[in-house]
Amino acid sequence: MHAFSKRGGKGIRCGAYGEAGKTPFSLPVIDFNEVTLHYLECIHVHLDNTRPKANTVIGTVTPNQIDIKGFQTPLTNPIPGMKFSDNDIQKRVLDVFMEPASLVREQGLNIDEVIRRLDLPPKKIIEAISYHNDLGHIYSTIDDFHFKSAMNG
């Protein structure tokens, strides 16, 4: 039997075995076109993620494009000692979250995995993740250390 937490946590539900879960808040619908738009966006994203891409270009394959069944090669710094600007780092961080292998992960990517794959200073990567999170490009999933793209490629 489920009961709401008595600690004033709105939207927190305590279930069997003392597990806590989140429940959504209800918001009044002001414009019913928004409901239709929401459903259409859900359908579009679902179809975009489940349909194979028909127009793939056949050409040279770089090491980062090879599908290796869940094992990702690090996206190392292509020129050792080269300095990247903040915009370059932000773009590279967002590119990691936009990869198809990253998009299909329900829990998103852990910050440590992004740091390992980019092989750039952790502080700069964390700043870039915070930047994209603030803009709504990515969002946190299971905790404050897992993020997922909100843009779906």
PDB file of C-alpha atoms in Angstrom:
ATOM      1  CA  MET A   1       0.000   0.000   0.000  1.00  0.00           C
ATOM      2  CA  HIS A   2       1.295   3.419  -0.929  1.00  0.00           C
ATOM      3  CA  ALA A   3       1.129   6.392   1.397  1.00  0.00           C
ATOM      4  CA  PHE A   4       2.428   9.908   0.996  1.00  0.00           C
ATOM      5  CA  SER A   5       5.365  10.936   3.146  1.00  0.00           C
ATOM      6  CA  LYS A   6       4.363  12.848   6.254  1.00  0.00           C
ATOM      7  CA  ARG A   7       7.570  14.896   6.202  1.00  0.00           C
ATOM      8  CA  GLY A   8       6.045  17.536   3.989  1.00  0.00           C
ATOM      9  CA  GLY A   9       7.617  16.125   0.830  1.00  0.00           C
ATOM     10  CA  LYS A  10       4.994  16.866  -1.760  1.00  0.00           C
ATOM     11  CA  GLY A  11       5.125  14.380  -4.567  1.00  0.00           C
ATOM     12  CA  ILE A  12       7.167  11.821  -2.617  1.00  0.00           C
ATOM     13  CA  ARG A  13       5.442   8.512  -2.243  1.00  0.00           C
ATOM     14  CA  CYS A  14       6.525   5.755   0.129  1.00  0.00           C
ATOM     15  CA  GLY A  15       5.783   2.294  -1.198  1.00  0.00           C
ATOM     16  CA  ALA A  16       6.223  -1.250  -0.034  1.00  0.00           C
ATOM     17  CA  TYR A  17       9.538  -2.012   1.674  1.00  0.00           C
ATOM     18  CA  GLY A  18       9.969   1.673   2.523  1.00  0.00           C
ATOM     19  CA  GLU A  19      11.061   2.636  -1.000  1.00  0.00           C
ATOM     20  CA  ALA A  20      10.518   6.265  -1.905  1.00  0.00           C
ATOM     21  CA  GLY A  21       9.505   7.379  -5.386  1.00  0.00           C
ATOM     22  CA  LYS A  22       8.508  10.584  -7.093  1.00  0.00           C
ATOM     23  CA  THR A  23       5.050  11.346  -8.369  1.00  0.00           C
ATOM     24  CA  PRO A  24       4.313  14.133 -10.827  1.00  0.00           C
ATOM     25  CA  PHE A  25       2.567  17.314  -9.827  1.00  0.00           C
ATOM     26  CA  SER A  26      -0.649  18.227 -11.560  1.00  0.00           C
ATOM     27  CA  LEU A  27      -0.611  21.434 -13.563  1.00  0.00           C
ATOM     28  CA  PRO A  28      -3.747  23.087 -14.911  1.00  0.00           C
ATOM     29  CA  VAL A  29      -4.078  22.949 -18.692  1.00  0.00           C
ATOM     30  CA  ILE A  30      -4.564  26.452 -20.033  1.00  0.00           C
ATOM     31  CA  ASP A  31      -4.110  25.811 -23.756  1.00  0.00           C
ATOM     32  CA  PHE A  32      -5.252  22.368 -24.936  1.00  0.00           C
ATOM     33  CA  ASN A  33      -3.124  22.745 -28.057  1.00  0.00           C
ATOM     34  CA  GLU A  34      -0.156  22.179 -25.732  1.00  0.00           C
ATOM     35  CA  VAL A  35      -1.493  18.691 -24.913  1.00  0.00           C
ATOM     36  CA  THR A  36      -1.715  17.830 -28.605  1.00  0.00           C
ATOM     37  CA  LEU A  37       1.743  19.273 -29.223  1.00  0.00           C
ATOM     38  CA  HIS A  38       3.152  17.223 -26.336  1.00  0.00           C
ATOM     39  CA  TYR A  39       1.736  13.973 -27.749  1.00  0.00           C
ATOM     40  CA  LEU A  40       3.018  14.793 -31.238  1.00  0.00           C
ATOM     41  CA  GLU A  41       6.495  15.523 -29.862  1.00  0.00           C
ATOM     42  CA  CYS A  42       6.457  12.221 -27.945  1.00  0.00           C
ATOM     43  CA  ILE A  43       5.506  10.323 -31.106  1.00  0.00           C
ATOM     44  CA  HIS A  44       8.145  12.158 -33.150  1.00  0.00           C
ATOM     45  CA  VAL A  45      10.926  11.437 -30.644  1.00  0.00           C
ATOM     46  CA  HIS A  46       9.873   7.787 -30.329  1.00  0.00           C
ATOM     47  CA  LEU A  47       9.863   7.289 -34.100  1.00  0.00           C
ATOM     48  CA  ASP A  48      13.137   9.152 -34.488  1.00  0.00           C
ATOM     49  CA  ASN A  49      14.804   6.922 -31.895  1.00  0.00           C
ATOM     50  CA  THR A  50      13.356   3.610 -33.113  1.00  0.00           C
ATOM     51  CA  ARG A  51      13.479   3.928 -36.914  1.00  0.00           C
ATOM     52  CA  PRO A  52      16.747   3.176 -38.665  1.00  0.00           C
ATOM     53  CA  LYS A  53      18.268   6.144 -40.408  1.00  0.00           C
ATOM     54  CA  ALA A  54      17.621   5.726 -44.167  1.00  0.00           C
ATOM     55  CA  ASN A  55      20.011   8.338 -45.545  1.00  0.00           C
ATOM     56  CA  THR A  56      23.349   7.189 -44.222  1.00  0.00           C
ATOM     57  CA  VAL A  57      26.397   8.377 -46.121  1.00  0.00           C
ATOM     58  CA  ILE A  58      28.929   5.718 -46.994  1.00  0.00           C
ATOM     59  CA  GLY A  59      32.445   7.027 -46.687  1.00  0.00           C
ATOM     60  CA  THR A  60      35.460   6.936 -44.491  1.00  0.00           C
ATOM     61  CA  VAL A  61      34.918   5.813 -40.947  1.00  0.00           C
ATOM     62  CA  THR A  62      36.689   7.520 -38.097  1.00  0.00           C
ATOM     63  CA  PRO A  63      37.465   5.559 -34.926  1.00  0.00           C
ATOM     64  CA  ASN A  64      34.708   7.374 -33.016  1.00  0.00           C
ATOM     65  CA  GLN A  65      32.031   6.280 -35.529  1.00  0.00           C
ATOM     66  CA  ILE A  66      32.623   2.555 -35.181  1.00  0.00           C
ATOM     67  CA  ASP A  67      29.843   0.725 -33.339  1.00  0.00           C
ATOM     68  CA  ILE A  68      31.593  -1.506 -30.850  1.00  0.00           C
ATOM     69  CA  LYS A  69      28.621  -2.957 -28.992  1.00  0.00           C
ATOM     70  CA  GLY A  70      28.580  -0.726 -25.937  1.00  0.00           C
ATOM     71  CA  PHE A  71      32.314  -0.288 -25.485  1.00  0.00           C
ATOM     72  CA  GLN A  72      33.272   3.267 -26.287  1.00  0.00           C
ATOM     73  CA  THR A  73      36.765   4.342 -27.211  1.00  0.00           C
ATOM     74  CA  PRO A  74      37.877   7.507 -25.485  1.00  0.00           C
ATOM     75  CA  LEU A  75      37.531  10.687 -27.515  1.00  0.00           C
ATOM     76  CA  THR A  76      41.079  11.687 -26.752  1.00  0.00           C
ATOM     77  CA  ASN A  77      42.618  15.021 -27.437  1.00  0.00           C
ATOM     78  CA  PRO A  78      43.560  14.776 -31.160  1.00  0.00           C
ATOM     79  CA  ILE A  79      46.633  16.983 -30.763  1.00  0.00           C
ATOM     80  CA  PRO A  80      48.420  16.519 -27.434  1.00  0.00           C
ATOM     81  CA  GLY A  81      49.196  19.798 -25.727  1.00  0.00           C
ATOM     82  CA  MET A  82      46.642  21.729 -27.775  1.00  0.00           C
ATOM     83  CA  LYS A  83      44.465  24.093 -25.782  1.00  0.00           C
ATOM     84  CA  PHE A  84      40.730  24.195 -26.418  1.00  0.00           C
ATOM     85  CA  SER A  85      38.541  27.249 -25.926  1.00  0.00           C
ATOM     86  CA  ASP A  86      35.498  27.038 -23.659  1.00  0.00           C
ATOM     87  CA  ASN A  87      33.214  26.918 -26.726  1.00  0.00           C
ATOM     88  CA  ASP A  88      35.157  23.965 -28.168  1.00  0.00           C
ATOM     89  CA  ILE A  89      34.906  22.074 -24.885  1.00  0.00           C
ATOM     90  CA  GLN A  90      31.192  22.834 -24.599  1.00  0.00           C
ATOM     91  CA  LYS A  91      30.626  21.552 -28.135  1.00  0.00           C
ATOM     92  CA  ARG A  92      32.660  18.392 -27.520  1.00  0.00           C
ATOM     93  CA  VAL A  93      30.775  17.687 -24.275  1.00  0.00           C
ATOM     94  CA  LEU A  94      27.420  18.137 -26.005  1.00  0.00           C
ATOM     95  CA  ASP A  95      28.581  15.904 -28.884  1.00  0.00           C
ATOM     96  CA  VAL A  96      29.209  13.075 -26.396  1.00  0.00           C
ATOM     97  CA  PHE A  97      25.637  13.373 -25.092  1.00  0.00           C
ATOM     98  CA  MET A  98      24.275  13.486 -28.671  1.00  0.00           C
ATOM     99  CA  GLU A  99      25.908  10.212 -29.785  1.00  0.00           C
ATOM    100  CA  PRO A 100      23.337   7.478 -30.593  1.00  0.00           C
ATOM    101  CA  ALA A 101      24.860   5.166 -27.974  1.00  0.00           C
ATOM    102  CA  SER A 102      24.368   7.882 -25.349  1.00  0.00           C
ATOM    103  CA  LEU A 103      20.815   8.722 -26.433  1.00  0.00           C
ATOM    104  CA  VAL A 104      19.536   5.168 -25.914  1.00  0.00           C
ATOM    105  CA  ARG A 105      20.789   4.929 -22.320  1.00  0.00           C
ATOM    106  CA  GLU A 106      17.858   5.365 -19.952  1.00  0.00           C
ATOM    107  CA  GLN A 107      20.025   6.542 -17.043  1.00  0.00           C
ATOM    108  CA  GLY A 108      22.150   8.877 -19.188  1.00  0.00           C
ATOM    109  CA  LEU A 109      25.910   9.310 -18.940  1.00  0.00           C
ATOM    110  CA  ASN A 110      27.895   9.600 -15.740  1.00  0.00           C
ATOM    111  CA  ILE A 111      30.120  12.680 -15.482  1.00  0.00           C
ATOM    112  CA  ASP A 112      33.151  10.440 -14.848  1.00  0.00           C
ATOM    113  CA  GLU A 113      32.527   8.597 -18.122  1.00  0.00           C
ATOM    114  CA  VAL A 114      32.389  11.881 -20.057  1.00  0.00           C
ATOM    115  CA  ILE A 115      35.654  12.974 -18.400  1.00  0.00           C
ATOM    116  CA  ARG A 116      37.288   9.640 -19.264  1.00  0.00           C
ATOM    117  CA  ARG A 117      36.127   9.740 -22.886  1.00  0.00           C
ATOM    118  CA  LEU A 118      37.137  13.338 -23.596  1.00  0.00           C
ATOM    119  CA  ASP A 119      40.446  13.256 -21.701  1.00  0.00           C
ATOM    120  CA  LEU A 120      40.171  16.973 -20.908  1.00  0.00           C
ATOM    121  CA  PRO A 121      40.423  18.774 -17.541  1.00  0.00           C
ATOM    122  CA  PRO A 122      37.551  17.577 -15.303  1.00  0.00           C
ATOM    123  CA  LYS A 123      36.811  21.106 -14.072  1.00  0.00           C
ATOM    124  CA  LYS A 124      36.256  22.343 -17.656  1.00  0.00           C
ATOM    125  CA  ILE A 125      34.014  19.369 -18.483  1.00  0.00           C
ATOM    126  CA  ILE A 126      31.930  19.867 -15.333  1.00  0.00           C
ATOM    127  CA  GLU A 127      31.570  23.569 -16.196  1.00  0.00           C
ATOM    128  CA  ALA A 128      30.432  22.639 -19.721  1.00  0.00           C
ATOM    129  CA  ILE A 129      27.913  20.120 -18.352  1.00  0.00           C
ATOM    130  CA  SER A 130      26.579  22.765 -15.964  1.00  0.00           C
ATOM    131  CA  TYR A 131      26.344  25.243 -18.872  1.00  0.00           C
ATOM    132  CA  HIS A 132      24.337  22.807 -21.025  1.00  0.00           C
ATOM    133  CA  ASN A 133      22.178  21.818 -18.058  1.00  0.00           C
ATOM    134  CA  ASP A 134      21.336  25.482 -17.392  1.00  0.00           C
ATOM    135  CA  LEU A 135      20.389  25.991 -21.048  1.00  0.00           C
ATOM    136  CA  GLY A 136      18.220  22.860 -21.086  1.00  0.00           C
ATOM    137  CA  HIS A 137      20.343  20.970 -23.614  1.00  0.00           C
ATOM    138  CA  ILE A 138      20.854  18.148 -21.108  1.00  0.00           C
ATOM    139  CA  TYR A 139      19.103  17.164 -17.897  1.00  0.00           C
ATOM    140  CA  SER A 140      19.970  15.118 -14.819  1.00  0.00           C
ATOM    141  CA  THR A 141      18.424  11.668 -14.645  1.00  0.00           C
ATOM    142  CA  ILE A 142      18.921   9.306 -11.713  1.00  0.00           C
ATOM    143  CA  ASP A 143      21.142  11.619  -9.644  1.00  0.00           C
ATOM    144  CA  ASP A 144      23.255  14.762  -9.911  1.00  0.00           C
ATOM    145  CA  PHE A 145      26.024  12.845 -11.693  1.00  0.00           C
ATOM    146  CA  HIS A 146      24.055  11.327 -14.607  1.00  0.00           C
ATOM    147  CA  PHE A 147      22.877  13.469 -17.511  1.00  0.00           C
ATOM    148  CA  LYS A 148      21.051  12.851 -20.766  1.00  0.00           C
ATOM    149  CA  SER A 149      20.512  14.933 -23.892  1.00  0.00           C
ATOM    150  CA  ALA A 150      17.186  16.722 -24.154  1.00  0.00           C
ATOM    151  CA  MET A 151      17.638  17.342 -27.877  1.00  0.00           C
ATOM    152  CA  ASN A 152      17.443  13.747 -29.242  1.00  0.00           C
ATOM    153  CA  GLY A 153      19.873  14.248 -32.108  1.00  0.00           C
TER     154      GLY A 153
END
